[in-house]
Amino acid sequence: MNLAVIPARGGSKRIRRKNILPFAGKPMLAHAIEGARRSGLFGRIVVSTDDAEIAAIARAWGAEVPFLRPAELADDHAGTAEVIAHAVTTLAQAGASFDAVCCIYPAVPLLRSEDLAAALAMLAPGCAEYVFPVAAYPAAIQRALRRRDDGRTVPFHPEYSQCRSQDLEPAFHDAGQFYWAAPGTWARCLPVHANARTLVLPAWRVVDIDTPDDWVRAEALYRALGGATASDPASDPASADLPPAGLVAAQIAAQTTAGAATRARSRLPA
């Protein structure tokens, strides 16, 4: 039996309460839960959270919340491996055992069952400790620019500034969707990126949602790829009271702007 663990803390900073904000008519977290269930790969789907409201929403959408995550694993410095290790260890102490464990991030409305299955098939003993999806950067990272306060730019790597982009080695980034590993791998808290094989996803269906711009782009991609329109209510009647997605994006942008203004004021002399 395989286990899905969805880490969904309550203290998201860049987009406040991101994990339960409405996206396409249902809480964001519901997309991860439904994606895990739809894949048919998991005997149990567990949400690891420190937050009572998130726990209640997770249960309402069919996930288990058999424990609340301790505060030391719910701050800005807690690592994913440590959080999943805690979940695996806690469940093992209750007598559960699993063949493979998949960490699925909570903000993954573009998650696909076939990607979960393809990555699991790559988790062969002796090949790699983890498997996770990546996407190619849309531009050559060797030609990235640093922008100064006056608006002028300088190359991060001047030695590549005259190179044609097609002559440069492609680079990839973590898709920010999920990670497969054996229970023992999670228990050892090995660094993921240095001990993994990767599944390449097309960049046009990958969004790591951290900013208001990411949220808007995710909504656009969700609609374009055949998801429910942003203003459609979900089939679950509990979602009928959720605000339209466009309003959510505006609220996110407003809270981000307000937070930036507060931080700026805090740097002013008294």
Protein backbone atom coordinates (compact mmCIF):
# COMPACT_ATOMS: atom_id res chain seq x y z
CA MET A 1 0.00 0.00 0.00
CA ASN A 2 1.21 3.50 -0.86
CA LEU A 3 0.75 6.60 1.26
CA ALA A 4 0.15 10.18 0.11
CA VAL A 5 1.13 12.89 2.59
CA ILE A 6 0.00 16.43 1.84
CA PRO A 7 1.86 18.99 4.00
CA ALA A 8 -0.42 21.99 4.49
CA ARG A 9 0.59 24.33 7.26
CA GLY A 10 -1.49 27.30 8.31
CA GLY A 11 1.23 29.96 8.27
CA SER A 12 1.83 30.56 4.57
CA LYS A 13 3.58 33.92 4.29
CA ARG A 14 3.73 35.04 0.65
CA ILE A 15 0.06 34.22 0.02
CA ARG A 16 -1.73 34.15 3.37
CA ARG A 17 -3.90 31.05 3.92
CA LYS A 18 -2.93 29.91 0.41
CA ASN A 19 -3.64 26.25 1.08
CA ILE A 20 -7.37 26.80 1.63
CA LEU A 21 -8.12 29.81 -0.55
CA PRO A 22 -10.73 29.01 -3.21
CA PHE A 23 -9.40 27.99 -6.60
CA ALA A 24 -11.85 27.07 -9.39
CA GLY A 25 -14.71 26.73 -6.94
CA LYS A 26 -13.09 24.65 -4.20
CA PRO A 27 -10.38 25.09 -1.56
CA MET A 28 -6.91 24.82 -3.07
CA LEU A 29 -6.12 21.86 -0.83
CA ALA A 30 -9.08 19.95 -2.28
CA HIS A 31 -7.33 19.77 -5.66
CA ALA A 32 -4.39 17.90 -4.12
CA ILE A 33 -6.67 15.52 -2.22
CA GLU A 34 -8.79 14.82 -5.29
CA GLY A 35 -5.71 14.41 -7.48
CA ALA A 36 -4.28 11.80 -5.12
CA ARG A 37 -7.58 9.96 -4.91
CA ARG A 38 -8.19 10.11 -8.66
CA SER A 39 -4.80 8.47 -9.37
CA GLY A 40 -5.84 5.25 -7.62
CA LEU A 41 -2.26 4.85 -6.35
CA PHE A 42 -2.84 5.40 -2.64
CA GLY A 43 -4.33 3.31 0.12
CA ARG A 44 -4.28 6.30 2.46
CA ILE A 45 -4.25 10.07 1.89
CA VAL A 46 -3.08 12.00 4.95
CA VAL A 47 -2.86 15.76 5.43
CA SER A 48 -0.12 16.95 7.79
CA THR A 49 -1.11 20.30 9.27
CA ASP A 50 -0.80 22.38 12.41
CA ASP A 51 -4.04 24.23 11.70
CA ALA A 52 -7.54 23.23 12.89
CA GLU A 53 -9.34 24.93 10.00
CA ILE A 54 -7.16 23.22 7.42
CA ALA A 55 -7.69 19.90 9.21
CA ALA A 56 -11.47 20.32 9.05
CA ILE A 57 -11.37 21.17 5.34
CA ALA A 58 -9.08 18.22 4.63
CA ARG A 59 -11.48 15.82 6.34
CA ALA A 60 -14.46 17.35 4.52
CA TRP A 61 -12.78 16.56 1.21
CA GLY A 62 -11.98 12.98 2.15
CA ALA A 63 -8.45 13.03 3.57
CA GLU A 64 -7.32 11.73 6.94
CA VAL A 65 -5.84 14.00 9.60
CA PRO A 66 -4.77 11.49 12.25
CA PHE A 67 -2.47 13.95 14.05
CA LEU A 68 -1.64 17.65 14.22
CA ARG A 69 1.87 18.61 13.22
CA PRO A 70 4.03 19.99 16.05
CA ALA A 71 4.82 23.70 15.97
CA GLU A 72 8.56 23.16 15.40
CA LEU A 73 7.72 21.48 12.08
CA ALA A 74 5.30 24.21 10.98
CA ASP A 75 7.49 27.32 10.92
CA ASP A 76 9.26 28.98 7.99
CA HIS A 77 12.38 26.85 8.46
CA ALA A 78 10.88 23.36 8.58
CA GLY A 79 12.02 21.22 5.66
CA THR A 80 9.79 19.02 3.55
CA ALA A 81 11.78 15.87 4.32
CA GLU A 82 11.48 16.44 8.07
CA VAL A 83 7.73 17.01 7.81
CA ILE A 84 7.16 13.83 5.79
CA ALA A 85 9.49 11.87 8.08
CA HIS A 86 7.37 12.94 11.04
CA ALA A 87 4.21 11.74 9.30
CA VAL A 88 5.72 8.40 8.30
CA THR A 89 7.15 7.79 11.76
CA THR A 90 3.92 8.77 13.52
CA LEU A 91 1.85 6.44 11.33
CA ALA A 92 4.39 3.62 11.75
CA GLN A 93 4.15 3.95 15.52
CA ALA A 94 0.41 3.35 15.13
CA GLY A 95 1.14 0.11 13.26
CA ALA A 96 0.93 1.28 9.62
CA SER A 97 3.39 0.21 6.94
CA PHE A 98 3.75 1.38 3.36
CA ASP A 99 5.54 0.37 0.18
CA ALA A 100 6.12 3.92 -1.04
CA VAL A 101 5.30 7.39 0.23
CA CYS A 102 4.50 10.39 -1.93
CA CYS A 103 4.65 13.94 -0.64
CA ILE A 104 2.10 15.95 -2.64
CA TYR A 105 2.21 19.68 -2.15
CA PRO A 106 -1.15 21.31 -1.32
CA ALA A 107 -1.23 23.93 -4.11
CA VAL A 108 -1.22 21.68 -7.18
CA PRO A 109 -4.38 22.28 -9.23
CA LEU A 110 -2.56 21.04 -12.37
CA LEU A 111 -1.58 17.69 -10.82
CA ARG A 112 -2.06 14.74 -13.19
CA SER A 113 -2.54 11.07 -12.34
CA GLU A 114 -0.30 9.93 -15.18
CA ASP A 115 2.60 11.98 -13.82
CA LEU A 116 2.23 10.43 -10.38
CA ALA A 117 2.16 6.96 -11.94
CA ALA A 118 5.11 7.60 -14.27
CA ALA A 119 7.25 8.89 -11.41
CA LEU A 120 6.35 5.93 -9.20
CA ALA A 121 7.46 3.57 -11.99
CA MET A 122 10.87 5.28 -11.91
CA LEU A 123 11.33 4.59 -8.20
CA ALA A 124 13.38 1.44 -8.71
CA PRO A 125 15.68 0.11 -5.95
CA GLY A 126 19.28 1.12 -6.50
CA CYS A 127 18.47 3.83 -9.06
CA ALA A 128 17.70 6.82 -6.86
CA GLU A 129 16.31 7.62 -3.43
CA TYR A 130 13.61 10.02 -4.68
CA VAL A 131 11.70 10.73 -7.90
CA PHE A 132 10.12 14.11 -8.61
CA PRO A 133 9.00 16.19 -11.62
CA VAL A 134 10.95 19.06 -13.16
CA ALA A 135 10.38 21.54 -15.97
CA ALA A 136 12.85 23.37 -18.19
CA TYR A 137 13.56 27.03 -17.56
CA PRO A 138 12.00 29.08 -20.38
CA ALA A 139 15.23 31.04 -20.93
CA ALA A 140 18.92 30.26 -20.56
CA ILE A 141 19.87 30.74 -16.91
CA GLN A 142 23.48 31.40 -17.97
CA ARG A 143 22.26 34.68 -19.47
CA ALA A 144 20.28 35.83 -16.45
CA LEU A 145 20.46 39.50 -15.55
CA ARG A 146 20.81 41.31 -12.24
CA ARG A 147 18.64 44.45 -12.05
CA ARG A 148 20.00 47.37 -10.03
CA ASP A 149 17.92 49.89 -8.10
CA ASP A 150 18.36 52.44 -10.90
CA GLY A 151 16.90 50.03 -13.44
CA ARG A 152 20.19 49.19 -15.14
CA THR A 153 21.16 45.55 -15.66
CA VAL A 154 24.37 43.55 -15.46
CA PRO A 155 24.84 39.87 -16.40
CA PHE A 156 25.18 37.35 -13.60
CA HIS A 157 27.59 35.47 -15.86
CA PRO A 158 29.28 37.90 -18.27
CA GLU A 159 31.21 35.07 -19.91
CA TYR A 160 27.95 33.84 -21.47
CA SER A 161 26.51 37.22 -22.53
CA GLN A 162 27.51 36.78 -26.19
CA CYS A 163 26.57 33.10 -26.42
CA ARG A 164 23.55 32.00 -28.41
CA SER A 165 20.92 30.54 -26.08
CA GLN A 166 20.63 27.40 -28.22
CA ASP A 167 24.31 26.69 -27.57
CA LEU A 168 23.90 26.70 -23.79
CA GLU A 169 23.09 23.70 -21.62
CA PRO A 170 19.39 23.52 -20.68
CA ALA A 171 18.54 23.96 -17.01
CA PHE A 172 15.59 22.62 -15.05
CA HIS A 173 13.67 23.60 -11.93
CA ASP A 174 11.62 21.62 -9.45
CA ALA A 175 7.99 21.57 -10.62
CA GLY A 176 6.84 21.95 -7.00
CA GLN A 177 4.23 19.18 -7.24
CA PHE A 178 5.28 15.91 -5.57
CA TYR A 179 8.12 13.63 -4.42
CA TRP A 180 8.12 9.82 -4.27
CA ALA A 181 10.40 7.84 -1.96
CA ALA A 182 10.49 4.72 0.16
CA PRO A 183 9.48 5.17 3.81
CA GLY A 184 13.06 4.58 4.94
CA THR A 185 14.35 7.31 2.67
CA TRP A 186 11.99 9.84 4.21
CA ALA A 187 12.95 8.64 7.70
CA ARG A 188 16.61 9.44 6.96
CA CYS A 189 15.69 12.97 5.79
CA LEU A 190 18.06 12.82 2.83
CA PRO A 191 18.22 16.01 0.72
CA VAL A 192 15.81 15.51 -2.15
CA HIS A 193 17.47 17.30 -5.05
CA ALA A 194 20.86 15.66 -4.55
CA ASN A 195 19.47 12.12 -4.37
CA ALA A 196 16.82 11.89 -7.06
CA ARG A 197 15.80 10.91 -10.55
CA THR A 198 13.48 13.31 -12.34
CA LEU A 199 10.46 13.21 -14.61
CA VAL A 200 10.42 16.08 -17.13
CA LEU A 201 7.04 17.80 -17.49
CA PRO A 202 6.16 20.33 -20.19
CA ALA A 203 6.66 23.83 -18.82
CA TRP A 204 3.23 24.96 -20.02
CA ARG A 205 1.49 22.90 -17.34
CA VAL A 206 3.75 23.66 -14.40
CA VAL A 207 3.12 26.53 -11.95
CA ASP A 208 4.70 26.78 -8.51
CA ILE A 209 2.17 29.06 -6.81
CA ASP A 210 4.00 31.50 -4.54
CA THR A 211 2.92 34.97 -5.68
CA PRO A 212 -0.26 36.69 -6.96
CA ASP A 213 1.14 36.48 -10.50
CA ASP A 214 1.60 32.72 -10.08
CA TRP A 215 -2.00 32.41 -8.89
CA VAL A 216 -3.40 34.26 -11.91
CA ARG A 217 -1.26 32.21 -14.30
CA ALA A 218 -2.39 28.97 -12.62
CA GLU A 219 -6.04 29.99 -13.06
CA ALA A 220 -5.45 30.72 -16.75
CA LEU A 221 -3.68 27.41 -17.32
CA TYR A 222 -6.34 25.50 -15.40
CA ARG A 223 -9.04 26.90 -17.66
CA ALA A 224 -6.98 26.40 -20.82
CA LEU A 225 -6.23 22.78 -19.96
CA GLY A 226 -9.89 21.91 -19.51
CA GLY A 227 -10.49 22.50 -15.81
CA ALA A 228 -13.62 24.17 -14.47
CA THR A 229 -13.82 27.87 -15.25
CA ALA A 230 -12.64 30.03 -12.39
CA SER A 231 -16.17 31.25 -11.66
CA ASP A 232 -17.83 27.81 -11.72
CA PRO A 233 -18.91 26.40 -8.36
CA ALA A 234 -17.57 22.97 -7.52
CA SER A 235 -19.92 20.04 -7.38
CA ASP A 236 -19.62 20.07 -3.60
CA PRO A 237 -22.37 22.34 -2.20
CA ALA A 238 -20.08 23.53 0.58
CA SER A 239 -18.13 25.44 -2.07
CA ALA A 240 -21.10 27.58 -3.12
CA ASP A 241 -20.16 30.36 -0.72
CA LEU A 242 -16.59 30.70 -1.97
CA PRO A 243 -15.80 34.02 -3.72
CA PRO A 244 -15.01 34.11 -7.46
CA ALA A 245 -11.39 33.32 -8.32
CA GLY A 246 -10.78 36.78 -9.79
CA LEU A 247 -11.74 38.32 -6.46
CA VAL A 248 -9.39 35.92 -4.69
CA ALA A 249 -6.51 37.01 -6.92
CA ALA A 250 -7.31 40.66 -6.17
CA GLN A 251 -7.40 39.93 -2.44
CA ILE A 252 -4.04 38.16 -2.65
CA ALA A 253 -2.52 41.11 -4.51
CA ALA A 254 -3.94 43.53 -1.95
CA GLN A 255 -2.56 41.62 1.02
CA THR A 256 0.83 41.38 -0.70
CA THR A 257 0.89 45.12 -1.38
CA ALA A 258 -0.17 45.89 2.19
CA GLY A 259 2.52 43.61 3.56
CA ALA A 260 5.17 45.29 1.42
CA ALA A 261 4.04 48.73 2.60
CA THR A 262 4.19 47.63 6.22
CA ARG A 263 7.70 46.27 5.75
CA ALA A 264 8.77 49.49 4.05
CA ARG A 265 7.38 51.62 6.90
CA SER A 266 9.21 49.47 9.43
CA ARG A 267 12.50 50.47 7.82
CA LEU A 268 11.82 54.20 8.10
CA PRO A 269 13.53 56.13 10.93
CA ALA A 270 11.29 57.02 13.87
